[in-house]
Short mmCIF file of C-alpha atoms in Angstrom, two decimals:
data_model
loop_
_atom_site.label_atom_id
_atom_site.label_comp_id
_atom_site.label_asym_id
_atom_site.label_seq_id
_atom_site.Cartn_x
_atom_site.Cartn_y
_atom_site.Cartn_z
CA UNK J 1 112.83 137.21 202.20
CA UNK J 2 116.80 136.45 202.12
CA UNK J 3 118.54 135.36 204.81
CA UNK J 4 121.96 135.32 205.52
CA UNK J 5 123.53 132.70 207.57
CA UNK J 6 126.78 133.71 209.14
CA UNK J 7 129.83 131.07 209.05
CA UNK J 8 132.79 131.39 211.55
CA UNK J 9 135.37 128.60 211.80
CA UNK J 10 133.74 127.02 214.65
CA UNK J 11 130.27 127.55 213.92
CA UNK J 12 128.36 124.40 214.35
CA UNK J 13 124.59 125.99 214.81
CA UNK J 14 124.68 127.46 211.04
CA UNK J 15 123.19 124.17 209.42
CA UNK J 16 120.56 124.28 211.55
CA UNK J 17 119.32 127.82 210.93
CA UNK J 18 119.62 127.21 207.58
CA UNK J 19 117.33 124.06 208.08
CA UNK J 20 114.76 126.59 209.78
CA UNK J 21 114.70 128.75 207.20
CA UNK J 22 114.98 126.83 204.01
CA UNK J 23 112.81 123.76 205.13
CA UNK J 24 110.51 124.92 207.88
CA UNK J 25 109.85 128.64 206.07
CA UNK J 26 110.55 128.09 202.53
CA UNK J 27 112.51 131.31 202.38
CA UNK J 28 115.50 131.86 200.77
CA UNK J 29 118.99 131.41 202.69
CA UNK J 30 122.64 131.11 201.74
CA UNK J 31 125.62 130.77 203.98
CA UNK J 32 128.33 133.67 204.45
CA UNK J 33 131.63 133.04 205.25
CA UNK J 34 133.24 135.36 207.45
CA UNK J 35 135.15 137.22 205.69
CA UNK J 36 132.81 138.27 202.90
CA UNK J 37 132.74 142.31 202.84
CA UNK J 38 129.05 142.95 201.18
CA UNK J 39 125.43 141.87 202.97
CA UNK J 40 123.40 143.76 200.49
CA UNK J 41 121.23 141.19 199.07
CA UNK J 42 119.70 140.12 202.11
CA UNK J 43 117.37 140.85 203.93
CA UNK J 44 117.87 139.40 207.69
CA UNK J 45 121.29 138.55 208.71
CA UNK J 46 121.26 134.98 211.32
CA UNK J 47 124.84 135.04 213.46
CA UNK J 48 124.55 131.40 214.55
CA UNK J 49 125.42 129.04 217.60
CA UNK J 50 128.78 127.15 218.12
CA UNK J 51 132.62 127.86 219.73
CA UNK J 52 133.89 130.35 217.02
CA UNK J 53 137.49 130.76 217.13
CA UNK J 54 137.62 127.79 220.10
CA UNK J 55 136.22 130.07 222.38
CA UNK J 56 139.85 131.26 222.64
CA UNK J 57 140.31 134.31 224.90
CA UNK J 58 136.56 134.76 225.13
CA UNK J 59 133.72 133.83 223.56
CA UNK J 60 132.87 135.68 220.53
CA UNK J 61 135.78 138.56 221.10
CA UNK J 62 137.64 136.80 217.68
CA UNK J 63 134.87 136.01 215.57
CA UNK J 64 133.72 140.10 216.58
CA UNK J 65 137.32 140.88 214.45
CA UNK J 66 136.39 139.53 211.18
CA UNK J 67 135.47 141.10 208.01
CA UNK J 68 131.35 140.24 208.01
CA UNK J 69 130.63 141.38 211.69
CA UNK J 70 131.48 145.24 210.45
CA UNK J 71 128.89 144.43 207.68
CA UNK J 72 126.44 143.46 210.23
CA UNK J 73 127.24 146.56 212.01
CA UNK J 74 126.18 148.73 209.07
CA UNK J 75 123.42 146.47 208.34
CA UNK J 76 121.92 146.90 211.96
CA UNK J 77 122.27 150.35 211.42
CA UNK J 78 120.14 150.29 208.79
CA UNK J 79 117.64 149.02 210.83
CA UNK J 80 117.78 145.35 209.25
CA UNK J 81 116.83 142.65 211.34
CA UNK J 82 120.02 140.75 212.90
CA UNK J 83 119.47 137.62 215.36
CA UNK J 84 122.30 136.05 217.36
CA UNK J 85 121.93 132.83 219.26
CA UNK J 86 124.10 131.20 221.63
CA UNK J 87 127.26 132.00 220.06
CA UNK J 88 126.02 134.16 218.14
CA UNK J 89 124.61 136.41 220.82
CA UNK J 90 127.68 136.32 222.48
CA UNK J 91 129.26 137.43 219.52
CA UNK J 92 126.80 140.35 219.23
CA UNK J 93 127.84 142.31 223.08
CA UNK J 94 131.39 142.03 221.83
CA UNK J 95 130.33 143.71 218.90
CA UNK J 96 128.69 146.25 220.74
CA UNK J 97 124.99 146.03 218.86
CA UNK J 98 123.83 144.47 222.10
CA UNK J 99 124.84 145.53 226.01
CA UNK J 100 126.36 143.62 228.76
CA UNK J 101 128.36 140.25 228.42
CA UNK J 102 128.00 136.49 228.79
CA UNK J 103 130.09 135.09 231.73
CA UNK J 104 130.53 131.38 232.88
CA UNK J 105 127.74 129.35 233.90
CA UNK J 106 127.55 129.68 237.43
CA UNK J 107 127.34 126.04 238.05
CA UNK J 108 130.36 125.80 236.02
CA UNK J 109 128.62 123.45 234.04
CA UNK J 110 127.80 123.03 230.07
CA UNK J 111 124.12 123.03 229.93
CA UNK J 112 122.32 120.90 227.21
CA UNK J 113 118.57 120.57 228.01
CA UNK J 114 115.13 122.14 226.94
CA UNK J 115 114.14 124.90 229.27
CA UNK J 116 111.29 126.96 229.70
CA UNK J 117 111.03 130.74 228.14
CA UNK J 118 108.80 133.54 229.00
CA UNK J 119 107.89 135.68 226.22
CA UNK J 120 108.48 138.96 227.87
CA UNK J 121 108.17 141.46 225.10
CA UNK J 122 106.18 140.15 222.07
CA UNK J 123 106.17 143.91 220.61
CA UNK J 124 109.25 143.35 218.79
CA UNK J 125 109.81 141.74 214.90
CA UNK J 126 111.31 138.43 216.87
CA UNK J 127 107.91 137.89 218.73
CA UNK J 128 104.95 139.01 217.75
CA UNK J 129 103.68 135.88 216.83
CA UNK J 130 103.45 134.92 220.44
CA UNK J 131 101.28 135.74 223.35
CA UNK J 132 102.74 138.24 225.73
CA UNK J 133 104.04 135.98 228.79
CA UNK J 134 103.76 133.13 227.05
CA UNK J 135 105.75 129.99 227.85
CA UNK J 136 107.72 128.00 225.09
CA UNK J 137 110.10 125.12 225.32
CA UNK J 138 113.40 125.78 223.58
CA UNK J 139 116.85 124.00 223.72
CA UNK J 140 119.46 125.58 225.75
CA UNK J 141 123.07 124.23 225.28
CA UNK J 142 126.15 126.52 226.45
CA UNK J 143 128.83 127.09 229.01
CA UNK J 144 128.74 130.89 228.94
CA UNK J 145 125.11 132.09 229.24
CA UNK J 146 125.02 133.90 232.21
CA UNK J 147 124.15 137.05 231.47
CA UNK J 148 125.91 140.31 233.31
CA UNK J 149 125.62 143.75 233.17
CA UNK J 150 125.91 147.07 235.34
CA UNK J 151 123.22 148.16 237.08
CA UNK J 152 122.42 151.61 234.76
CA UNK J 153 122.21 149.12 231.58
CA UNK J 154 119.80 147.22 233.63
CA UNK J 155 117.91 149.62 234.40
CA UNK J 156 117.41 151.26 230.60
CA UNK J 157 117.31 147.44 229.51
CA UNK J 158 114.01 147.50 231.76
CA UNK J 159 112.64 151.25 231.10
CA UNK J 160 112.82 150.41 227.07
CA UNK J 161 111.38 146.71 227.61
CA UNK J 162 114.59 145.29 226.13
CA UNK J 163 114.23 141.96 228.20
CA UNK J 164 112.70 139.69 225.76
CA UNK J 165 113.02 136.43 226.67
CA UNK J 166 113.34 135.18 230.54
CA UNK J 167 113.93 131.73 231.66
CA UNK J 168 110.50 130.66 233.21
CA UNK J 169 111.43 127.35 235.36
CA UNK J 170 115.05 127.09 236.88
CA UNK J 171 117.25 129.75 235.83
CA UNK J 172 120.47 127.03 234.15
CA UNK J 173 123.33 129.74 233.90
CA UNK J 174 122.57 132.27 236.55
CA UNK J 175 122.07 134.57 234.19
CA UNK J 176 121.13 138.31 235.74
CA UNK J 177 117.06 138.64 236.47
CA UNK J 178 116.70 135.33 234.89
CA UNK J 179 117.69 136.77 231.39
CA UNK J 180 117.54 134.54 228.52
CA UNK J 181 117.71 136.90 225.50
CA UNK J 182 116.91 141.09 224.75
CA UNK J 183 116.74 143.19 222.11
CA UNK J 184 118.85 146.70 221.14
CA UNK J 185 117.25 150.04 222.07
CA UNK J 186 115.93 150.50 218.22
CA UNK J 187 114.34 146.60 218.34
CA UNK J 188 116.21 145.28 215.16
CA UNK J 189 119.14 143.22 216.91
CA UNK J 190 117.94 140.73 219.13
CA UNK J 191 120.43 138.20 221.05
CA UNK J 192 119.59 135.06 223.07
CA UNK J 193 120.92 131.93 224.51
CA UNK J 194 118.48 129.36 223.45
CA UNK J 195 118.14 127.85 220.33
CA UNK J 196 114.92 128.49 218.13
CA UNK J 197 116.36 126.88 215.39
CA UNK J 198 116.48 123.81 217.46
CA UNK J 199 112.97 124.01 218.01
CA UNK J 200 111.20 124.00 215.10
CA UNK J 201 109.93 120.65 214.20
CA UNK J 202 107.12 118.42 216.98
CA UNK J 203 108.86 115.16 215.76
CA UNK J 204 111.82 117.00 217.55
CA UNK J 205 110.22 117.90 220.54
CA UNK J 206 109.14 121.07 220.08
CA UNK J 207 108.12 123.49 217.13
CA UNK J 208 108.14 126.44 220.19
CA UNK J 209 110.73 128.36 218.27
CA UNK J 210 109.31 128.70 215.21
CA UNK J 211 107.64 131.53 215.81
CA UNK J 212 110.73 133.42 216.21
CA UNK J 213 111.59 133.13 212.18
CA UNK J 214 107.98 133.30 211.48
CA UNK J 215 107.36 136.84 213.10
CA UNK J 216 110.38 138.32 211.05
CA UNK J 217 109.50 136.77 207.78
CA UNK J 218 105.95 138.65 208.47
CA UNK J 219 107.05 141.64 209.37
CA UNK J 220 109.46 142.35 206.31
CA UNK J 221 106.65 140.88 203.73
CA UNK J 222 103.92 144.00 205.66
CA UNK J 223 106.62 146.27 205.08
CA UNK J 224 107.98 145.44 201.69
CA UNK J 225 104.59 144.17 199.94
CA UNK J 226 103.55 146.83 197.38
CA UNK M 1 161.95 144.25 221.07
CA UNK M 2 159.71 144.70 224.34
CA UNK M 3 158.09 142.32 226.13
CA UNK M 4 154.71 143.79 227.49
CA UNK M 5 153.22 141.37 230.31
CA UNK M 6 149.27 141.93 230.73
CA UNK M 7 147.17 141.12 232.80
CA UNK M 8 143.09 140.21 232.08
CA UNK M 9 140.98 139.96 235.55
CA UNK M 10 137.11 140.06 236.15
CA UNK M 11 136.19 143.37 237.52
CA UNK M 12 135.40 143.61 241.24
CA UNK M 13 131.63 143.61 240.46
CA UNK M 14 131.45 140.39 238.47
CA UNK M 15 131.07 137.19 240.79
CA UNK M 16 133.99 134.38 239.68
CA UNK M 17 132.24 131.14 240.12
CA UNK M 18 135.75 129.14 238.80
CA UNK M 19 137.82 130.82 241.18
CA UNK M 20 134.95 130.47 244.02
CA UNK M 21 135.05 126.71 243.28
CA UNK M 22 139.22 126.46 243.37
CA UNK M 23 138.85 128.73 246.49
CA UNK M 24 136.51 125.75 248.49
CA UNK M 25 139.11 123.25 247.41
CA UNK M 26 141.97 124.68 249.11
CA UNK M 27 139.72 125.54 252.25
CA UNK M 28 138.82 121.36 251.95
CA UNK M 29 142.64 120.61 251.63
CA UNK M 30 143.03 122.57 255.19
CA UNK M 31 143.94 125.98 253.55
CA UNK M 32 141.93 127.87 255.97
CA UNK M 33 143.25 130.62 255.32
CA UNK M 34 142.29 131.65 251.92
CA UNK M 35 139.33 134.32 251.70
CA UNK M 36 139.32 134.87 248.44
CA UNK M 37 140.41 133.25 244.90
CA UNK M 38 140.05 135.39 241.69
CA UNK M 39 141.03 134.07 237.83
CA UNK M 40 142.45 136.16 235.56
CA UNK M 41 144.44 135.42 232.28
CA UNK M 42 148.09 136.58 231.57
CA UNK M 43 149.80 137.29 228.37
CA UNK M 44 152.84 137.71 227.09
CA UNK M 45 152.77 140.24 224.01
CA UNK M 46 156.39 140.34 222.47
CA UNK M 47 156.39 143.73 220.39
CA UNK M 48 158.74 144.91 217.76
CA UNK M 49 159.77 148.03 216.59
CA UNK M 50 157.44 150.73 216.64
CA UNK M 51 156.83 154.46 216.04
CA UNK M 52 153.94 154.42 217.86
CA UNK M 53 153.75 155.05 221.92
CA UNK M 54 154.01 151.93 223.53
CA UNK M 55 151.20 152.83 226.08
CA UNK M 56 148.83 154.03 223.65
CA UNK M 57 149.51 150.95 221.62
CA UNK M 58 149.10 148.36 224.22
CA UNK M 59 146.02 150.28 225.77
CA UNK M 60 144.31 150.08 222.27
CA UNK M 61 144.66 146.40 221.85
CA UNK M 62 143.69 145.57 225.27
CA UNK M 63 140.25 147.77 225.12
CA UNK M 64 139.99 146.18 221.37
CA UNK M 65 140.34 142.58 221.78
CA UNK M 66 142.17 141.48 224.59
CA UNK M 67 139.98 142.70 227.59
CA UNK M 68 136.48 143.49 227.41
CA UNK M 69 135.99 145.63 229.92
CA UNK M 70 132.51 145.64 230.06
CA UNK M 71 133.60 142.48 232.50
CA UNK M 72 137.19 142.82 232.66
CA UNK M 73 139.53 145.33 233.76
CA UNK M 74 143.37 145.47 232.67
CA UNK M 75 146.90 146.22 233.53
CA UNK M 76 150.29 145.68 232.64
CA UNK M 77 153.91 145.75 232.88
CA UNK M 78 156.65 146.55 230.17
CA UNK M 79 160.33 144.63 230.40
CA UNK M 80 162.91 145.45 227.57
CA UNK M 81 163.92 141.68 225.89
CA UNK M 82 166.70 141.31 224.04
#
């Protein structure tokens, strides 16, 4: 399987998917720049963590302008699988492929610690290798995580089980019913605010998020293996 | 040229924790009387000539980039510069 790691000016999370991926997975990766205009080769597009743009105006609303994110559009629309986090997921509502916004951490504050996830929904290609409700430990580190959105998108983000991941201990950003990351209605686009790339090695702390790489590298070699 | 002054605010629904905290200050400085602080952004957009319709113009790059009003709502004013 190919990945595609996407590279913003600002990016600063892309080395580490690419770790996950190339070193943790042995699967194939490359970085794309953001302005290249053709995703075809691969197979799973990664939007990383990071302050694209500086953050200016708003998180993600620049980086949602360049030439790659209307390749990821048409690549989520082909049902490819498309992961956003931090940054990345941020960048991914002001693209539209995911609902709602990220606003400022309610405390104000820049969060950097390891929290606690609930696996929500581990019917989707981001989690099946977990146990439903189970609890990981993942790296959080953001100013802008706290999730909003209006009460209808809440309520189809529940009906359709689009909550994926929820923050298990004390919610760090505020975020709206404790959310930490969901998915799009069709299940291919999934945003969050931790960092499973951060989490894939014990000698780090924590291989928790490994699972998150591992369930879409399965998934695409049951669908594609002949 | 026209100078287009807009104006980017957090919708009435969406709780503004910065402005909440500059809004406790001035109640701790003795400004009793403030109720309420929101935090918006302002820009200046200096535009130059154009067939298009100003309003349509400006309302397209607001609901593009400059606002996202799934948080944010909008407005603005036009001023003729020299």
């Amino acid at each position: 399987m190919k990945f595609a790691v996407l590279v913003f000016p600002g990016s600063n999370c892309d080395v580490d998917m690419y770790h996950a991926i190339k070193d943790e997975l042995g699967e194939e990766v490359e970085y794309v720049w953001h302005d290249a205009t053709d995703l075809s080769e691969f197979d799973g597009v990664l939007v990383p963590g990071g302050f694209s743009y500086g953050d200016y105006l708003r998180c993600g609303a620049m980086a949602n302008q360049s030439n790659v994110m209307a390749e990821v559009k048409k690549f989520a629309e082909a049902g490819k699988p498309v992961l956003g986090v931090c940054n990345g997921f941020q960048i991914l509502t002001e693209a539209g492929l995911l609902p709602g916004a990220l606003l400022r951490n309610k405390n104000l504050k820049f969060m950097c610690r390891t929290v606690e996830l609930k696996v929500e929904n581990n019917d989707t290609l981001f989690t099946h290798q977990y146990e439903a409700g189970q609890i990981i430990n993942v790296p959080i580190a953001h100013g802008e995580g706290n999730y909003f959105c209006d009460d209808q998108t809440l309520a189809e983000l529940k009906a359709n089980n689009q909550i994926v991941f929820t923050y298990s201990g004390e919610n760090p950003n505020g975020s709206l019913e404790d959310i930490a990351g969901i998915i799009n209605e069709r299940g291919n686009v999934l945003g969050m605010m931790p960092h499973p790339e951060r989490a894939v090695d014990t000698l780090l702390g924590s291989d928790d998020g490994l699972k998150v790489f591992k369930s879409i590298v399965k998934m695409w070699r049951e669908s594609h293996v002949s | 040229m026209t100078k287009v002054k807009i104006y980017v605010t957090l919708r009435e629904s969406v709780l503004d924790p910065q402005g909440s905290a500059v809004q406790g200050s001035l109640v701790k400085m003795g400004y009793n009387e403030v109720q309420d602080i929101r935090i918006g952004k302002y820009l200046e957009v200096v535009i130059g000539d154009t067939e298009r319709d100003l309003d349509s113009l400006v309302k397209e790059m607001c609901e593009k980039l400059l606002a996202n009003t799934v948080i944010e709502d909008y407005r603005y004013e036009v001023e003729e510069a020299n």
